[in-house]
Each structure stands twice: as C-alpha cells, then as structure tokens.
C-alpha cells in the first residue's frame, strides 16, 4: 500500500512563487486602472519580489538567522516575515490616518464654503476699535445648553468687537437650530468629525473674518464666558500669543475626581517634555493670536487640547496660563470616550506630537 506523500518543501516553493506572481499582477492591474498610487504599486512589487526570492532561494534567510543567532532556517524566515508584516501594518496605519485627514479636510471645506455663502464678510471695524475677537464654539449634540452659553457672550471686550460662530459637528439633535435661534452663525459638518476638526474649521473662519484673537469655548456650559477677558487681555496687550485657562489655578468643581488625577499626570508629562510648567493640559478655554495659527501643525480630530499646547510651545508662541472656573456639565453627557480610551488617546497624542 502506497503512503501519501503530503506537502513537501517543493510544494511550498511553488505556492510561494504563484502567490508572488498573483500579487504582482494584481498590483499592476490596480495601478493601471487608477485604483492604486505608484507608492502602493512599488510596495506590492517589493513584497511579491521578497516572497518569490525566499520561495526559490530559502537560504537568503540564513544571514538574518545568523544575525539573531537562530539556527533553524524556518524559524528565521518566520521571524523575518513578522518584521515585514509589522512594517506593512505601520504603513497601512499611516495610510488610514492620511485618508482620515483628507476626509476631514473635505468636511471642513464644505462647511466653510456653506458658511461663506450664508454670511457676508464682516464690516470694517469702527474707528478706535482695538480689533476683533472671534469666539469659536464646537458643538456636538448640545441643543440643551448652547443657547444659554451664547446668550452670555459679550458683544464687546476690551475695546474689541466680539463675534461668534458655532461649529456644529454633525449633531443629531437641534444644536444647529438652537444656535441659529440665538442669532449666532453656524458652520455645520455633515458628519461628526471630532472636536479637533471642528476647531480647525473655526480657526479658518476666524481667519476669514479677519479676527485678531480667536477664543475657544465649549458648548456644555462648564466654562464661564464672563471670564473671557482674562484670556484675551494678555494677547491684546502683546504679552502672549497663546493663553490657556487653568481650572487648577482657578476653581474646579470636580476636584478630587479620577479625571482630576489624570489631568494632573498628563500636565506633569507635558511639563517634563517641554521644560515649561503646564497645570491644565486638557482645558478647552483658550485664546490664540490669529496670525500665529498658521504655525501650528494640527492633525488630531480628537484629544486635540494637548496637541495645541505642544504645537504652540514647539513653534515659539508666547504661552501663558490664567485662572478660570470649570463647573460640572449643565446637562447632557460628556462626549469623551469611556474608561481607558480617553487616557490612552491623550497619551498617544502627546507622544506623537512631541516626536514630530
């Protein structure tokens, strides 16, 4: 009775060559049809070439095995393939982030175009005015609080005209309607993109409105619009380009919470990395000189507060912290990710922004 021969090394080599040829052919077809870029094609050809060479000449893995002191050739090739797969994973992750960034640019561009069509350019400032302050309020499902926040905004501040815009980040409730009813212009994202993208849209509107200072204010009622002067004054007086509110220099209603401890830790980490004392790295109440916005390389759609601080310090913006009040949410639920997703996201942004 004859025994079954099973899968031999020769069969594996043939399968490897067939896979390499199929991958190369697929890449060429995709490239010619416009579905792939040249970089994608080169990567596919490189992988196909590697698989083909290893299949025909398995001894090419011997130097790698010698380098890592691996005597088993199959294990050495397996280790090499894992490193290649990891490199491909990093490349694909970068591609996904680039695609996400392009999507954000499209959503923001559509919102900006609609805003320009709806609202005429601002009138020239009256004689004697110190400038224009633009308050950018990102909002996502904040229909219950946004009107109360808008009603408390000042019309004039330190001799400057105050204008406001609500960036409705794809809300499913009546946020846009409530903001418009309060008489505030709205720039609407067609889908939810995150606070980072909403702020970038607002920054572009501040530049369009020829503002001198842009102020960020959350729509949930945690910050007091009456304290805005503390943020704007150092910018107008030429003492700072980026002024950040700090609940720990002022009043924090949720002091002693787990979130309190997390903010303190991340503020310490940023202080360590930058050599500049930061007390409240996740505070969303800030003022920035509009002429300095172009220096900031802002990429994050979420967890953007730490990115803003790091970019400002890296690019030499004069930085200052001032005391502000931070209350509990007036109503509704926090939009921050639950459990470990939030601290891990903040940590990732700190590391990535610092390494740029």
Short mmCIF file of C-alpha atoms in Angstrom, two decimals:
data_model
loop_
_atom_site.label_atom_id
_atom_site.label_comp_id
_atom_site.label_asym_id
_atom_site.label_seq_id
_atom_site.Cartn_x
_atom_site.Cartn_y
_atom_site.Cartn_z
CA UNK A 1 0.00 0.00 0.00
CA UNK A 2 1.44 3.31 -1.06
CA UNK A 3 1.65 6.11 1.50
CA UNK A 4 0.55 9.68 0.96
CA UNK A 5 3.42 11.95 0.10
CA UNK A 6 1.92 15.04 1.90
CA UNK A 7 3.06 18.62 1.44
CA UNK A 8 6.73 18.89 0.58
CA UNK A 9 9.15 21.82 0.53
CA UNK A 10 8.81 21.86 -3.24
CA UNK A 11 5.04 22.38 -2.96
CA UNK A 12 5.60 25.32 -0.58
CA UNK A 13 8.08 26.88 -3.01
CA UNK A 14 5.63 26.57 -5.91
CA UNK A 15 2.83 28.08 -3.82
CA UNK A 16 5.09 30.97 -2.85
CA UNK A 17 6.01 31.70 -6.46
CA UNK A 18 2.35 31.57 -7.52
CA UNK A 19 1.37 33.94 -4.70
CA UNK A 20 4.18 36.35 -5.63
CA UNK A 21 3.14 36.36 -9.28
CA UNK A 22 -0.52 36.87 -8.38
CA UNK A 23 0.29 39.76 -6.05
CA UNK A 24 2.48 41.49 -8.63
CA UNK A 25 -0.18 41.04 -11.33
CA UNK A 26 -2.92 42.37 -9.06
CA UNK A 27 -0.84 45.42 -8.17
CA UNK A 28 -0.09 46.24 -11.81
CA UNK A 29 -3.76 45.92 -12.79
CA UNK A 30 -4.90 48.12 -9.89
CA UNK A 31 -2.29 50.74 -10.75
CA UNK A 32 -3.19 50.85 -14.45
CA UNK A 33 -6.89 51.23 -13.60
CA UNK A 34 -6.11 54.17 -11.31
CA UNK A 35 -7.03 52.41 -8.07
CA UNK A 36 -3.50 52.49 -6.64
CA UNK A 37 -0.82 55.12 -6.40
CA UNK A 38 2.74 54.49 -7.55
CA UNK A 39 3.89 54.02 -3.94
CA UNK A 40 1.25 51.31 -3.44
CA UNK A 41 2.40 49.50 -6.57
CA UNK A 42 6.07 49.66 -5.55
CA UNK A 43 5.21 48.25 -2.13
CA UNK A 44 3.23 45.37 -3.67
CA UNK A 45 6.06 44.59 -6.09
CA UNK A 46 8.58 44.69 -3.27
CA UNK A 47 6.57 42.21 -1.21
CA UNK A 48 5.98 39.98 -4.24
CA UNK A 49 9.68 40.02 -5.06
CA UNK A 50 10.57 39.14 -1.47
CA UNK A 51 8.13 36.24 -1.34
CA UNK A 52 9.34 34.95 -4.70
CA UNK A 53 13.03 35.13 -3.79
CA UNK A 54 12.52 33.43 -0.42
CA UNK A 55 10.40 30.72 -2.06
CA UNK A 56 13.02 29.91 -4.69
CA UNK A 57 16.13 30.58 -2.57
CA UNK A 58 15.22 29.89 1.09
CA UNK A 59 18.89 30.20 2.05
CA UNK A 60 18.59 34.01 1.77
CA UNK A 61 17.22 33.93 5.31
CA UNK A 62 20.47 32.47 6.65
CA UNK A 63 22.20 35.86 7.25
CA UNK A 64 19.15 37.02 9.20
CA UNK A 65 19.18 33.83 11.26
CA UNK A 66 22.90 34.30 11.91
CA UNK A 67 22.33 37.91 12.97
CA UNK A 68 19.72 36.85 15.54
CA UNK A 69 21.58 33.61 16.34
CA UNK A 70 18.71 31.45 15.09
CA UNK A 71 19.86 28.03 13.90
CA UNK A 72 16.50 26.94 12.47
CA UNK A 73 16.10 28.36 8.95
CA UNK A 74 12.30 28.12 9.00
CA UNK A 75 12.12 30.00 12.29
CA UNK A 76 14.48 32.67 10.96
CA UNK A 77 12.27 33.18 7.88
CA UNK A 78 9.19 33.30 10.10
CA UNK A 79 10.81 36.00 12.26
CA UNK A 80 11.75 37.98 9.16
CA UNK A 81 8.21 37.73 7.79
CA UNK A 82 6.81 39.01 11.10
CA UNK A 83 9.01 42.07 10.90
CA UNK A 84 7.86 42.70 7.35
CA UNK A 85 4.21 42.32 8.38
CA UNK A 86 4.74 44.80 11.22
CA UNK A 87 6.28 47.28 8.78
CA UNK A 88 3.29 46.84 6.47
CA UNK A 89 0.93 47.39 9.41
CA UNK A 90 2.64 50.67 10.27
CA UNK A 91 2.48 51.74 6.61
CA UNK A 92 -1.22 50.90 6.34
CA UNK A 93 -1.93 52.71 9.61
CA UNK A 94 -0.28 55.80 8.16
CA UNK A 95 -2.35 55.45 5.00
CA UNK A 96 -5.56 55.20 7.04
CA UNK A 97 -4.68 58.33 9.01
CA UNK A 98 -3.86 60.21 5.83
CA UNK A 99 -7.19 59.14 4.35
CA UNK A 100 -8.99 60.23 7.51
CA UNK A 101 -7.24 63.59 7.35
CA UNK A 102 -8.33 64.07 3.73
CA UNK A 103 -11.91 63.25 4.74
CA UNK A 104 -11.70 65.85 7.49
CA UNK A 105 -10.41 68.45 5.05
CA UNK A 106 -13.35 67.74 2.74
CA UNK A 107 -15.93 68.01 5.54
CA UNK A 108 -14.34 71.22 6.83
CA UNK A 109 -14.08 72.67 3.34
CA UNK A 110 -17.77 72.04 2.67
CA UNK A 111 -18.72 73.69 5.98
CA UNK A 112 -16.53 76.70 5.20
CA UNK A 113 -17.99 77.10 1.72
CA UNK A 114 -21.54 76.96 3.06
CA UNK A 115 -20.64 79.49 5.76
CA UNK A 116 -19.26 81.92 3.17
CA UNK A 117 -22.41 81.57 1.09
CA UNK A 118 -24.70 82.22 4.06
CA UNK A 119 -22.82 85.05 5.75
CA UNK A 120 -21.43 88.19 4.18
CA UNK A 121 -17.90 89.37 5.04
CA UNK A 122 -17.66 91.42 8.24
CA UNK A 123 -17.96 95.19 8.03
CA UNK A 124 -14.81 97.27 8.66
CA UNK A 125 -14.09 97.87 12.31
CA UNK A 126 -15.18 101.23 13.70
CA UNK A 127 -12.53 103.83 14.27
CA UNK A 128 -10.80 103.41 17.59
CA UNK A 129 -11.51 99.68 17.85
CA UNK A 130 -8.64 97.53 19.15
CA UNK A 131 -9.58 94.67 16.86
CA UNK A 132 -11.93 91.71 16.56
CA UNK A 133 -12.32 88.70 18.85
CA UNK A 134 -13.80 85.56 17.27
CA UNK A 135 -15.34 83.03 19.66
CA UNK A 136 -15.33 79.52 18.18
CA UNK A 137 -17.72 77.10 19.89
CA UNK A 138 -17.50 73.46 18.71
CA UNK A 139 -20.74 71.63 19.49
CA UNK A 140 -21.98 68.07 19.16
CA UNK A 141 -25.50 67.29 20.40
CA UNK A 142 -25.53 70.31 22.72
CA UNK A 143 -29.00 71.60 21.85
CA UNK A 144 -29.93 71.80 25.51
CA UNK A 145 -27.09 74.12 26.54
CA UNK A 146 -25.82 76.02 23.50
CA UNK A 147 -28.38 78.82 23.63
CA UNK A 148 -27.64 79.61 27.27
CA UNK A 149 -23.91 79.80 26.51
CA UNK A 150 -24.45 82.10 23.53
CA UNK A 151 -26.70 84.45 25.48
CA UNK A 152 -23.88 85.09 27.96
CA UNK A 153 -21.27 86.10 25.37
CA UNK A 154 -20.20 89.75 25.48
CA UNK A 155 -20.77 91.96 22.43
CA UNK A 156 -17.63 93.99 23.16
CA UNK A 157 -14.49 93.12 25.10
CA UNK A 158 -11.59 95.40 25.99
CA UNK A 159 -12.39 97.69 23.09
CA UNK A 160 -12.74 94.82 20.60
CA UNK A 161 -15.75 93.69 18.62
CA UNK A 162 -16.80 90.16 19.63
CA UNK A 163 -18.22 87.80 17.03
CA UNK A 164 -19.05 84.12 17.48
CA UNK A 165 -19.53 81.02 15.37
CA UNK A 166 -20.87 77.63 16.38
CA UNK A 167 -19.30 74.71 14.53
CA UNK A 168 -22.00 72.04 14.63
CA UNK A 169 -20.03 68.81 14.33
CA UNK A 170 -22.67 66.57 12.75
CA UNK A 171 -25.16 66.80 15.63
CA UNK A 172 -28.23 64.55 15.60
CA UNK A 173 -30.28 66.93 17.80
CA UNK A 174 -31.36 70.56 17.39
CA UNK A 175 -27.95 72.12 18.11
CA UNK A 176 -27.84 73.99 14.80
CA UNK A 177 -31.43 75.24 15.14
CA UNK A 178 -30.86 76.39 18.74
CA UNK A 179 -27.68 78.27 17.82
CA UNK A 180 -29.33 79.95 14.84
CA UNK A 181 -32.32 80.90 17.02
CA UNK A 182 -29.90 82.66 19.37
CA UNK A 183 -28.68 84.73 16.42
CA UNK A 184 -25.30 83.04 16.07
CA UNK A 185 -23.85 81.99 12.69
CA UNK A 186 -23.38 78.25 12.31
CA UNK A 187 -20.88 76.23 10.28
CA UNK A 188 -22.19 72.68 10.01
CA UNK A 189 -20.20 69.50 9.45
CA UNK A 190 -22.25 66.97 7.50
CA UNK A 191 -20.85 64.16 9.70
CA UNK A 192 -19.32 64.01 13.15
CA UNK A 193 -15.57 64.50 12.88
CA UNK A 194 -14.47 65.29 16.43
CA UNK A 195 -13.61 68.45 18.30
CA UNK A 196 -10.21 68.81 16.63
CA UNK A 197 -11.73 69.07 13.17
CA UNK A 198 -14.45 71.40 14.47
CA UNK A 199 -11.81 73.73 15.89
CA UNK A 200 -9.84 73.71 12.63
CA UNK A 201 -12.98 74.77 10.79
CA UNK A 202 -13.49 77.50 13.37
CA UNK A 203 -9.89 78.68 13.01
CA UNK A 204 -10.34 79.00 9.25
CA UNK A 205 -13.47 81.07 9.84
CA UNK A 206 -11.57 83.29 12.29
CA UNK A 207 -9.01 83.96 9.55
CA UNK A 208 -11.81 84.56 7.05
CA UNK A 209 -13.44 87.05 9.45
CA UNK A 210 -10.10 88.88 9.82
CA UNK A 211 -10.15 88.39 13.59
CA UNK A 212 -7.17 89.32 15.75
CA UNK A 213 -7.84 86.85 18.55
CA UNK A 214 -9.71 83.56 18.48
CA UNK A 215 -11.23 82.20 21.68
CA UNK A 216 -12.30 78.57 22.12
CA UNK A 217 -15.28 77.96 24.36
CA UNK A 218 -17.08 74.66 24.93
CA UNK A 219 -20.85 74.45 24.39
CA UNK A 220 -21.65 72.45 27.53
CA UNK A 221 -21.70 75.35 30.00
CA UNK A 222 -18.65 74.22 32.00
CA UNK A 223 -16.73 77.45 31.36
CA UNK A 224 -17.86 80.98 32.17
CA UNK A 225 -17.97 83.39 29.20
CA UNK A 226 -17.72 86.20 31.77
CA UNK A 227 -14.08 85.16 32.37
CA UNK A 228 -13.09 85.58 28.73
CA UNK A 229 -11.35 88.88 29.44
CA UNK A 230 -8.67 87.04 31.44
CA UNK A 231 -7.71 85.07 28.32
CA UNK A 232 -7.91 87.86 25.78
CA UNK A 233 -6.13 90.63 27.70
CA UNK A 234 -2.57 89.16 27.55
CA UNK A 235 -2.92 88.67 23.77
CA UNK A 236 -4.21 92.19 23.14
CA UNK A 237 -1.51 93.66 25.39
CA UNK A 238 1.20 91.87 23.38
CA UNK A 239 2.32 89.71 26.30
CA UNK A 240 1.26 86.31 24.91
CA UNK A 241 0.21 84.53 21.72
CA UNK A 242 -1.49 81.55 23.41
CA UNK A 243 -3.35 81.93 26.69
CA UNK A 244 -4.73 78.81 28.33
CA UNK A 245 -7.30 78.71 31.10
CA UNK A 246 -6.42 76.57 34.10
CA UNK A 247 -9.02 75.14 36.46
CA UNK A 248 -6.24 74.35 38.95
CA UNK A 249 -5.21 77.99 39.15
CA UNK A 250 -8.89 78.94 39.49
CA UNK A 251 -11.85 76.84 40.61
CA UNK A 252 -12.62 73.22 39.72
CA UNK A 253 -16.00 71.88 40.80
CA UNK A 254 -14.99 68.24 40.32
CA UNK A 255 -11.69 68.49 42.21
CA UNK A 256 -10.56 65.15 43.65
CA UNK A 257 -12.11 63.03 40.89
CA UNK A 258 -10.31 60.38 38.84
CA UNK A 259 -10.27 62.80 35.91
CA UNK A 260 -8.55 65.35 38.15
CA UNK A 261 -5.70 62.90 38.77
CA UNK A 262 -5.41 62.09 35.07
CA UNK A 263 -5.17 65.74 34.03
CA UNK A 264 -2.52 66.38 36.69
CA UNK A 265 -0.45 63.43 35.42
CA UNK A 266 -0.61 64.43 31.75
CA UNK A 267 0.12 68.06 32.63
CA UNK A 268 3.21 66.87 34.51
CA UNK A 269 4.26 64.76 31.50
CA UNK A 270 3.95 67.69 29.07
CA UNK A 271 5.84 69.91 31.52
CA UNK A 272 8.61 67.30 31.62
CA UNK A 273 8.80 67.04 27.82
CA UNK A 274 8.73 70.77 27.13
CA UNK A 275 10.50 72.22 30.13
CA UNK A 276 7.57 74.58 30.65
CA UNK A 277 5.22 74.32 33.62
CA UNK A 278 1.71 73.38 32.48
CA UNK A 279 -1.04 72.92 35.07
CA UNK A 280 -4.13 72.06 32.96
CA UNK A 281 -3.28 70.44 29.64
CA UNK A 282 -6.83 69.39 28.69
CA UNK A 283 -8.59 72.70 29.32
CA UNK A 284 -10.73 73.81 26.36
CA UNK A 285 -10.96 77.51 27.26
CA UNK A 286 -8.14 79.32 25.43
CA UNK A 287 -7.26 82.40 23.38
CA UNK A 288 -4.82 82.42 20.44
CA UNK A 289 -3.45 85.21 18.28
CA UNK A 290 -4.96 84.50 14.84
CA UNK A 291 -1.78 85.49 12.98
CA UNK A 292 0.01 82.59 14.75
CA UNK A 293 -2.44 79.85 13.74
CA UNK A 294 -0.55 79.11 10.52
CA UNK A 295 2.44 77.92 12.53
CA UNK A 296 0.50 75.11 14.19
CA UNK A 297 0.52 71.67 12.53
CA UNK A 298 -2.83 70.41 13.79
CA UNK A 299 -3.79 66.88 12.73
CA UNK A 300 -5.83 65.30 15.52
CA UNK A 301 -9.60 65.02 15.22
CA UNK A 302 -9.92 64.14 18.92
CA UNK A 303 -7.75 64.68 22.03
CA UNK A 304 -6.61 67.91 20.40
CA UNK A 305 -6.07 70.03 23.53
CA UNK A 306 -2.62 68.59 24.23
CA UNK A 307 -1.68 68.81 20.56
CA UNK A 308 -2.46 72.54 20.57
CA UNK A 309 -0.25 73.17 23.60
CA UNK A 310 2.68 71.15 22.29
CA UNK A 311 2.49 72.73 18.84
CA UNK A 312 2.34 76.21 20.36
CA UNK A 313 5.41 75.61 22.52
CA UNK A 314 7.35 73.87 19.74
CA UNK A 315 6.77 76.81 17.42
CA UNK A 316 7.76 79.51 19.85
CA UNK A 317 4.36 81.02 20.67
CA UNK A 318 4.46 83.04 23.87
CA UNK A 319 2.46 80.96 26.32
CA UNK A 320 0.62 81.89 29.49
CA UNK A 321 -1.88 80.24 31.83
CA UNK A 322 -4.60 82.17 33.66
CA UNK A 323 -7.10 81.03 36.31
CA UNK A 324 -10.60 80.09 35.14
CA UNK A 325 -13.62 78.32 36.57
CA UNK A 326 -14.66 74.86 35.42
CA UNK A 327 -18.06 73.59 36.51
CA UNK A 328 -19.86 70.30 36.01
CA UNK A 329 -21.76 69.94 32.75
CA UNK A 330 -25.01 71.92 32.84
CA UNK A 331 -26.84 68.93 31.33
CA UNK A 332 -26.30 66.02 28.98
CA UNK A 333 -23.42 63.54 28.92
CA UNK A 334 -19.73 64.03 28.25
CA UNK A 335 -18.62 63.26 24.70
CA UNK A 336 -15.23 61.98 25.88
CA UNK A 337 -14.52 58.26 25.32
CA UNK A 338 -15.27 55.95 28.20
CA UNK A 339 -12.85 54.18 30.54
CA UNK A 340 -9.27 53.75 29.26
CA UNK A 341 -9.93 55.02 25.74
CA UNK A 342 -9.60 58.64 26.82
CA UNK A 343 -6.29 58.49 28.76
CA UNK A 344 -4.74 56.21 26.14
CA UNK A 345 -5.82 58.62 23.40
CA UNK A 346 -4.35 61.61 25.26
CA UNK A 347 -1.09 59.73 25.83
CA UNK A 348 -0.87 58.77 22.15
CA UNK A 349 -1.35 62.36 21.02
CA UNK A 350 1.26 63.67 23.46
CA UNK A 351 3.88 61.20 22.25
CA UNK A 352 3.12 61.58 18.54
CA UNK A 353 3.04 65.39 18.66
CA UNK A 354 6.27 65.57 20.67
CA UNK A 355 8.04 63.24 18.21
CA UNK A 356 7.11 65.21 15.07
#
